[in-house]
Amino acid sequence: MTPPRWLTNVVLGIPPYGWAVVWLSLMLLGLAMVTRVSNVPGTQAVTQAQVMLAGQAWNTAETVQLPHVWDHAKRQWDAEAHYLLALPEAFKDRARADGQELGLLLPRVGVRFRVMFNGVEVAAQAWDRGAGYTDAGIHAHFIVLRPSMMAPEWADNRLEIQLKGQALRISGLSPVWVGPRGALWQRYQWLNWWQVNLTWMVAASAFMLGLLSLLIWTKSAERLFGLLAGSLLVLAVRLWLSTPVFLPGPFLAWDYLHKLSFTLYCGFTYLFMSELFHFSQSFVRKLVVLMMRLGPFWLGMLAWTQNYQLYRLWTGVIVVVCVLSLLMVIHRARWGMDVQQRLMVVVGLATMVTGLRDFLVVQMGFPGDVDIRWMTPGSLVMMFAMGSVLLQRTALSMENVGRQNAELARQVGERERDMHAVFERLRRVENQRVLEAERRRLTRDMHDGLGSQLVQTLNLVRSSGTNMDSAQVAAMLNHALEELRMTLDSLEPMEGDLPTILGTLRQRIGPALQAAQIDLDWQVEEVPTVPSLEARGVIHLFRCLQEVFANVVKHAHASRVTVRTWSADGRVHLAVTDNGIGLGGSPDLAFSSGGRGTSNIRLRAVEMDAEVVFSAAWPGTCVAFSFAASTAPCPAVLASTTRSDSLHGLNRAS
Amino acid sequence: MDSHNFLTQRQGQADETRLYLIEDDPLILHFVSQTLLQRPSWRLLGHSASLAHACEHALASSANVFLVDLCLPDGRGEEVLALLSRKKPEAELLVFTVFGEESRLVGALAAGATGYVLKGCTAEQLVLAIEQIREGGAPISPLLARMLLKQFRTVPEAPSALKANAVSLSDRESEVLKLLARGYVNKEIASKLAIGPSTVSTHVKNLYRKLAAHTRVQAVMIAQEHGLL
């Protein structure tokens, strides 16, 4: 069976604060129901007693109405007060009957007390003033009056409740309940649940929520979570100190912490609300911050002087601040509030209702159970409302982070695509640049080598006419072909391997040397790679060596030429040495000072980042090149047989 | 015909140099024809100007030396080389190339070529190259030697499945290749290693065949791994 559509729409249309109104109203109604009366059937409250200070005679005792604060007029922290109570006549017969034990219920009493019945101590708590912190007044006490303890005459029964004063704590006595043990025991359990168990539950909840807020604050650094964490953790401390625990150490130190935690709780709670309602730089906000900073010193002074008026004054300050905060909220509400703010206002008002009820019932005598305070469940609701806001803020923050991450990812993606496009353009441009450079190099090389050779051949053919020397033309064409092959050789991947480069060159120049009947002494050994001998460097080296060998063949009148490689001192050396007439031996020798061949070789050596030295070899000429070697190991395809010869080796070879 | 004459004739036929040219340039055909005039005992059995024609007629011929151009009008010469090396393993396969592009030559050798000849050579050089390869030698440049070393060096890095069947170089072959890569000629290598020049040539030819075997083994293994065989 499905609910009607209109009902669904109504339910879904109710905002969160609307639901809060509904549930809080139900909660307050339920509280009113369970605490409407404080009477326990079959029992009676003793509302009158005689009180006197310890050491005085009973005839000086004063008759007072309960509840009574015995040190209300003058603080006597070290004194004792004795209350003498009369047992109601109604239980005279019942107390003597077997199995009809009477019970005594003390809903509220001072910090230290003991109960004397007919001169026998039947109950006591924190009676001795030893070091330690405990407060007997924060929960109810149940005492059994056994029939054997009764005096023979009912009027002779003497119930005396003695209280010891405690610095900065008010002592007194609330009405004492007398009645059948069973009925009062149920009442005692009921009060114990409200006063102790519920306080523990609220303290534990505050501690857990406080830790959660603290964790989120450390991760998100959002101020709201930090304030909530502060508020809930100090509340947990205060509630912990409001349970029946015994803590070692000076009482005043724990009492100081108890009072300070309340000050900080109020301060943090206001700042949380201030943050939630965006009260930026308001007067009240500054006042609260001042209160939180001043609180530790003020309360320290209170503990030092033990002047209770200071605490009254401080409580007044807190009340003023809380009232101002409430006014600020109301003032802020005129401009409209969001869902979270409305929720907090609703819950805050409900919590104030619980506090107001406690005040009216306890202080003003309005009807209701005076021993059950609404503020405790009210605090719990307030705390869960703050937790709900926290949860919503967290969810909202995570949604925002998710959206921002998605937006960031989109922007990064776009940027990445742009970068890829830019890189692709750069790559194409770089490819074009490299291709253009290579094209220019090949063009220049072909112009200087192949083109020149072909032009010479063409001129020879044209000038020879019908008397063309075919052998000479074939030789020149063959030379042109060799030029072309040399250019293509330079394009092969030799990876800076000098022996391979020289070996390739040997194929081209070998036949010319053989034709000139010049022996070639090949002493090429493995050397480290030469980074500068890439394609452009290879063609420069080819041209240099071509020039050197052409000089040997045409001008040096040599019968032997030695090619040698070695490495030393991080450099790779190459030497070409002939046994010809040497430098200056022939006027047309290209290597003589200022020759075009020399300058060409020097220029090309600079281009391939090499040093070149021309020297006499006695007899003959030595042209030595020196290259910077790679730091990488020798080509793996070749054995590492480097030699440690130095330049002296060059002269030895010569 | 008695058995002695038959054997002599078969022996003579085996020693005989029978050429087949796969080349689309008629000038090269003319050049080869003219060259053969220097060796009357050599015979040019046929000529193909296209890949399709070569695949049909070169295989049917009884030539023992094939001159193959890598650039054919309807395909790559490497395809013919692979076919011939598979169908006629005893034949010598000489690549005819203009510039001796070593990068491409390695591929041709892997396809089964046993040597190469540069276009533009003289008739005497062509005759010498053919005689050299018939005697068991093979030409090789320093750069080609370096590339072959590199090619064989990749074997240890191959997957383990390949290692068992991978072809590796002997120490002597490795030494020969290293010296060739440094530019030493056969005679100098023979002197350095105290072996005969013809032995150096034989080592080089063995390298060519190993390269082809090496690549074929790899191809078969890869095909098996992918379930193609």
mmCIF file of N, CA and C in Angstrom, chain A residues 478 481 484-485 488-489 492-495 497 499-500 502-504 506-508 520-526 635-639 641, chain B residues 97-104 116 118-121 140-143 146-147 149-150 153 177-178 180-185 188 192:
data_model
loop_
_atom_site.group_PDB
_atom_site.id
_atom_site.type_symbol
_atom_site.label_atom_id
_atom_site.label_comp_id
_atom_site.label_asym_id
_atom_site.label_seq_id
_atom_site.Cartn_x
_atom_site.Cartn_y
_atom_site.Cartn_z
ATOM 1 N N ASN A 478 84.185 8.537 -62.117
ATOM 2 C CA ASN A 478 84.357 7.632 -60.986
ATOM 3 C C ASN A 478 84.643 8.419 -59.700
ATOM 4 N N LEU A 481 81.481 9.811 -58.511
ATOM 5 C CA LEU A 481 80.700 8.769 -57.851
ATOM 6 C C LEU A 481 81.218 8.517 -56.433
ATOM 7 N N LEU A 484 80.005 11.187 -54.182
ATOM 8 C CA LEU A 484 78.612 10.957 -53.806
ATOM 9 C C LEU A 484 78.517 9.872 -52.737
ATOM 10 N N ARG A 485 79.290 8.815 -52.937
ATOM 11 C CA ARG A 485 79.267 7.724 -51.954
ATOM 12 C C ARG A 485 79.757 8.206 -50.585
ATOM 13 N N LEU A 488 77.037 9.976 -48.897
ATOM 14 C CA LEU A 488 76.051 9.035 -48.374
ATOM 15 C C LEU A 488 76.586 8.259 -47.179
ATOM 16 N N ASP A 489 77.912 7.980 -47.222
ATOM 17 C CA ASP A 489 78.516 7.299 -46.066
ATOM 18 C C ASP A 489 78.308 8.106 -44.786
ATOM 19 N N GLU A 492 75.265 7.402 -42.808
ATOM 20 C CA GLU A 492 75.063 6.129 -42.109
ATOM 21 C C GLU A 492 75.241 6.333 -40.600
ATOM 22 N N PRO A 493 74.555 5.549 -39.786
ATOM 23 C CA PRO A 493 74.639 5.709 -38.323
ATOM 24 C C PRO A 493 75.942 5.142 -37.754
ATOM 25 N N MET A 494 76.963 5.958 -37.671
ATOM 26 C CA MET A 494 78.252 5.492 -37.145
ATOM 27 C C MET A 494 78.413 5.826 -35.661
ATOM 28 N N GLU A 495 77.541 6.627 -35.125
ATOM 29 C CA GLU A 495 77.460 6.863 -33.685
ATOM 30 C C GLU A 495 78.781 7.310 -33.062
ATOM 31 N N ASP A 497 81.751 6.530 -33.761
ATOM 32 C CA ASP A 497 82.782 5.494 -33.657
ATOM 33 C C ASP A 497 83.891 5.783 -34.675
ATOM 34 N N PRO A 499 86.953 4.495 -35.390
ATOM 35 C CA PRO A 499 87.490 3.427 -36.244
ATOM 36 C C PRO A 499 86.567 3.077 -37.410
ATOM 37 N N THR A 500 85.270 3.022 -37.175
ATOM 38 C CA THR A 500 84.338 2.720 -38.267
ATOM 39 C C THR A 500 84.359 3.832 -39.309
ATOM 40 N N LEU A 502 86.837 5.841 -40.006
ATOM 41 C CA LEU A 502 88.094 5.750 -40.752
ATOM 42 C C LEU A 502 88.077 4.569 -41.707
ATOM 43 N N GLY A 503 87.510 3.443 -41.236
ATOM 44 C CA GLY A 503 87.428 2.256 -42.097
ATOM 45 C C GLY A 503 86.613 2.541 -43.339
ATOM 46 N N THR A 504 85.505 3.257 -43.146
ATOM 47 C CA THR A 504 84.653 3.617 -44.295
ATOM 48 C C THR A 504 85.409 4.518 -45.263
ATOM 49 N N ARG A 506 88.572 4.585 -45.617
ATOM 50 C CA ARG A 506 89.647 3.816 -46.258
ATOM 51 C C ARG A 506 89.160 3.170 -47.550
ATOM 52 N N GLN A 507 87.903 2.732 -47.553
ATOM 53 C CA GLN A 507 87.355 2.121 -48.766
ATOM 54 C C GLN A 507 87.420 3.090 -49.936
ATOM 55 N N ARG A 508 87.216 4.399 -49.626
ATOM 56 C CA ARG A 508 87.154 5.397 -50.700
ATOM 57 C C ARG A 508 88.546 5.850 -51.144
ATOM 58 N N LEU A 520 99.826 1.905 -47.246
ATOM 59 C CA LEU A 520 98.984 2.405 -46.146
ATOM 60 C C LEU A 520 99.226 1.540 -44.908
ATOM 61 N N ASP A 521 99.749 2.174 -43.889
ATOM 62 C CA ASP A 521 99.995 1.461 -42.623
ATOM 63 C C ASP A 521 98.825 1.771 -41.674
ATOM 64 N N TRP A 522 97.970 0.796 -41.497
ATOM 65 C CA TRP A 522 96.708 1.008 -40.767
ATOM 66 C C TRP A 522 96.889 0.571 -39.314
ATOM 67 N N GLN A 523 96.933 1.534 -38.420
ATOM 68 C CA GLN A 523 97.104 1.220 -36.991
ATOM 69 C C GLN A 523 95.930 1.801 -36.188
ATOM 70 N N VAL A 524 94.774 1.458 -36.651
ATOM 71 C CA VAL A 524 93.564 1.990 -36.009
ATOM 72 C C VAL A 524 93.131 1.053 -34.873
ATOM 73 N N GLU A 525 93.132 1.575 -33.684
ATOM 74 C CA GLU A 525 92.744 0.789 -32.512
ATOM 75 C C GLU A 525 91.416 1.311 -31.956
ATOM 76 N N GLU A 526 90.850 0.506 -31.144
ATOM 77 C CA GLU A 526 89.576 0.890 -30.544
ATOM 78 C C GLU A 526 89.765 2.096 -29.607
ATOM 79 N N PRO A 635 82.028 1.641 -27.469
ATOM 80 C CA PRO A 635 80.945 0.926 -28.116
ATOM 81 C C PRO A 635 80.987 -0.544 -27.721
ATOM 82 N N ALA A 636 79.857 -1.042 -27.283
ATOM 83 C CA ALA A 636 79.833 -2.401 -26.753
ATOM 84 C C ALA A 636 80.128 -3.443 -27.805
ATOM 85 N N VAL A 637 79.940 -3.048 -29.055
ATOM 86 C CA VAL A 637 80.160 -4.036 -30.102
ATOM 87 C C VAL A 637 81.639 -4.285 -30.311
ATOM 88 N N LEU A 638 82.456 -3.428 -29.778
ATOM 89 C CA LEU A 638 83.875 -3.564 -30.024
ATOM 90 C C LEU A 638 84.603 -3.829 -28.716
ATOM 91 N N ALA A 639 85.699 -4.529 -28.819
ATOM 92 C CA ALA A 639 86.461 -4.834 -27.619
ATOM 93 C C ALA A 639 87.131 -3.579 -27.101
ATOM 94 N N THR A 641 90.048 -2.084 -26.095
ATOM 95 C CA THR A 641 91.507 -2.259 -26.135
ATOM 96 C C THR A 641 92.175 -0.910 -26.213
ATOM 97 N N THR B 97 74.074 -3.011 -55.968
ATOM 98 C CA THR B 97 73.647 -1.756 -55.334
ATOM 99 C C THR B 97 74.506 -0.594 -55.829
ATOM 100 N N VAL B 98 73.926 0.586 -55.856
ATOM 101 C CA VAL B 98 74.641 1.745 -56.391
ATOM 102 C C VAL B 98 75.618 2.307 -55.351
ATOM 103 N N PHE B 99 75.125 2.455 -54.126
ATOM 104 C CA PHE B 99 75.930 3.156 -53.131
ATOM 105 C C PHE B 99 76.396 2.277 -51.972
ATOM 106 N N GLY B 100 75.961 1.050 -51.913
ATOM 107 C CA GLY B 100 76.352 0.194 -50.786
ATOM 108 C C GLY B 100 75.752 0.682 -49.485
ATOM 109 N N GLU B 101 74.466 1.003 -49.518
ATOM 110 C CA GLU B 101 73.809 1.488 -48.299
ATOM 111 C C GLU B 101 73.764 0.344 -47.277
ATOM 112 N N GLU B 102 74.642 0.447 -46.269
ATOM 113 C CA GLU B 102 74.787 -0.648 -45.319
ATOM 114 C C GLU B 102 73.505 -0.914 -44.533
ATOM 115 N N SER B 103 72.772 0.148 -44.249
ATOM 116 C CA SER B 103 71.547 -0.031 -43.469
ATOM 117 C C SER B 103 70.614 -1.008 -44.180
ATOM 118 N N ARG B 104 70.547 -0.871 -45.512
ATOM 119 C CA ARG B 104 69.642 -1.737 -46.240
ATOM 120 C C ARG B 104 70.284 -3.095 -46.529
ATOM 121 N N TYR B 116 77.640 -8.553 -51.990
ATOM 122 C CA TYR B 116 77.105 -7.430 -52.740
ATOM 123 C C TYR B 116 78.177 -6.879 -53.676
ATOM 124 N N LEU B 118 79.041 -3.259 -56.075
ATOM 125 C CA LEU B 118 78.637 -1.883 -56.304
ATOM 126 C C LEU B 118 78.429 -1.636 -57.796
ATOM 127 N N LYS B 119 77.315 -1.019 -58.106
ATOM 128 C CA LYS B 119 77.118 -0.600 -59.490
ATOM 129 C C LYS B 119 78.136 0.495 -59.791
ATOM 130 N N GLY B 120 78.612 0.521 -61.001
ATOM 131 C CA GLY B 120 79.652 1.499 -61.316
ATOM 132 C C GLY B 120 81.030 0.871 -61.252
ATOM 133 N N CYS B 121 81.073 -0.375 -60.850
ATOM 134 C CA CYS B 121 82.368 -1.045 -60.819
ATOM 135 C C CYS B 121 82.794 -1.378 -62.248
ATOM 136 N N ILE B 140 82.818 -7.066 -47.588
ATOM 137 C CA ILE B 140 82.196 -6.462 -46.407
ATOM 138 C C ILE B 140 82.884 -5.140 -46.109
ATOM 139 N N SER B 141 82.105 -4.115 -45.781
ATOM 140 C CA SER B 141 82.660 -2.805 -45.438
ATOM 141 C C SER B 141 82.769 -2.689 -43.915
ATOM 142 N N PRO B 142 83.579 -1.745 -43.405
ATOM 143 C CA PRO B 142 83.688 -1.576 -41.944
ATOM 144 C C PRO B 142 82.341 -1.286 -41.289
ATOM 145 N N LEU B 143 81.565 -0.433 -41.945
ATOM 146 C CA LEU B 143 80.279 -0.085 -41.356
ATOM 147 C C LEU B 143 79.352 -1.293 -41.310
ATOM 148 N N ARG B 146 80.360 -3.502 -38.515
ATOM 149 C CA ARG B 146 79.879 -2.960 -37.236
ATOM 150 C C ARG B 146 78.398 -3.269 -37.045
ATOM 151 N N MET B 147 77.643 -3.134 -38.123
ATOM 152 C CA MET B 147 76.205 -3.416 -38.027
ATOM 153 C C MET B 147 75.949 -4.886 -37.746
ATOM 154 N N LEU B 149 77.937 -6.896 -36.140
ATOM 155 C CA LEU B 149 78.266 -7.113 -34.723
ATOM 156 C C LEU B 149 77.091 -6.701 -33.838
ATOM 157 N N LYS B 150 76.530 -5.586 -34.187
ATOM 158 C CA LYS B 150 75.399 -5.080 -33.414
ATOM 159 C C LYS B 150 74.201 -6.034 -33.525
ATOM 160 N N ARG B 153 74.807 -8.964 -31.458
ATOM 161 C CA ARG B 153 74.847 -8.623 -30.037
ATOM 162 C C ARG B 153 73.455 -8.619 -29.433
ATOM 163 N N LEU B 177 85.271 -9.781 -37.312
ATOM 164 C CA LEU B 177 84.322 -8.679 -37.480
ATOM 165 C C LEU B 177 84.832 -7.393 -36.827
ATOM 166 N N LYS B 178 85.415 -7.518 -35.651
ATOM 167 C CA LYS B 178 85.908 -6.331 -34.946
ATOM 168 C C LYS B 178 87.009 -5.642 -35.756
ATOM 169 N N LEU B 180 87.462 -5.925 -39.010
ATOM 170 C CA LEU B 180 86.843 -5.382 -40.227
ATOM 171 C C LEU B 180 86.186 -4.040 -39.923
ATOM 172 N N ALA B 181 85.556 -3.956 -38.761
ATOM 173 C CA ALA B 181 84.886 -2.709 -38.396
ATOM 174 C C ALA B 181 85.880 -1.577 -38.194
ATOM 175 N N ARG B 182 87.127 -1.898 -37.866
ATOM 176 C CA ARG B 182 88.140 -0.851 -37.693
ATOM 177 C C ARG B 182 88.792 -0.486 -39.016
ATOM 178 N N GLY B 183 88.363 -1.116 -40.109
ATOM 179 C CA GLY B 183 88.873 -0.730 -41.412
ATOM 180 C C GLY B 183 89.994 -1.610 -41.939
ATOM 181 N N TYR B 184 90.348 -2.637 -41.215
ATOM 182 C CA TYR B 184 91.421 -3.518 -41.705
ATOM 183 C C TYR B 184 90.898 -4.349 -42.863
ATOM 184 N N VAL B 185 91.779 -4.581 -43.837
ATOM 185 C CA VAL B 185 91.400 -5.396 -44.989
ATOM 186 C C VAL B 185 91.748 -6.847 -44.692
ATOM 187 N N GLU B 188 95.386 -7.831 -43.984
ATOM 188 C CA GLU B 188 95.884 -7.371 -42.678
ATOM 189 C C GLU B 188 95.280 -8.185 -41.532
ATOM 190 N N LYS B 192 97.250 -10.342 -38.789
ATOM 191 C CA LYS B 192 97.094 -10.129 -37.339
ATOM 192 C C LYS B 192 96.663 -11.399 -36.620
#
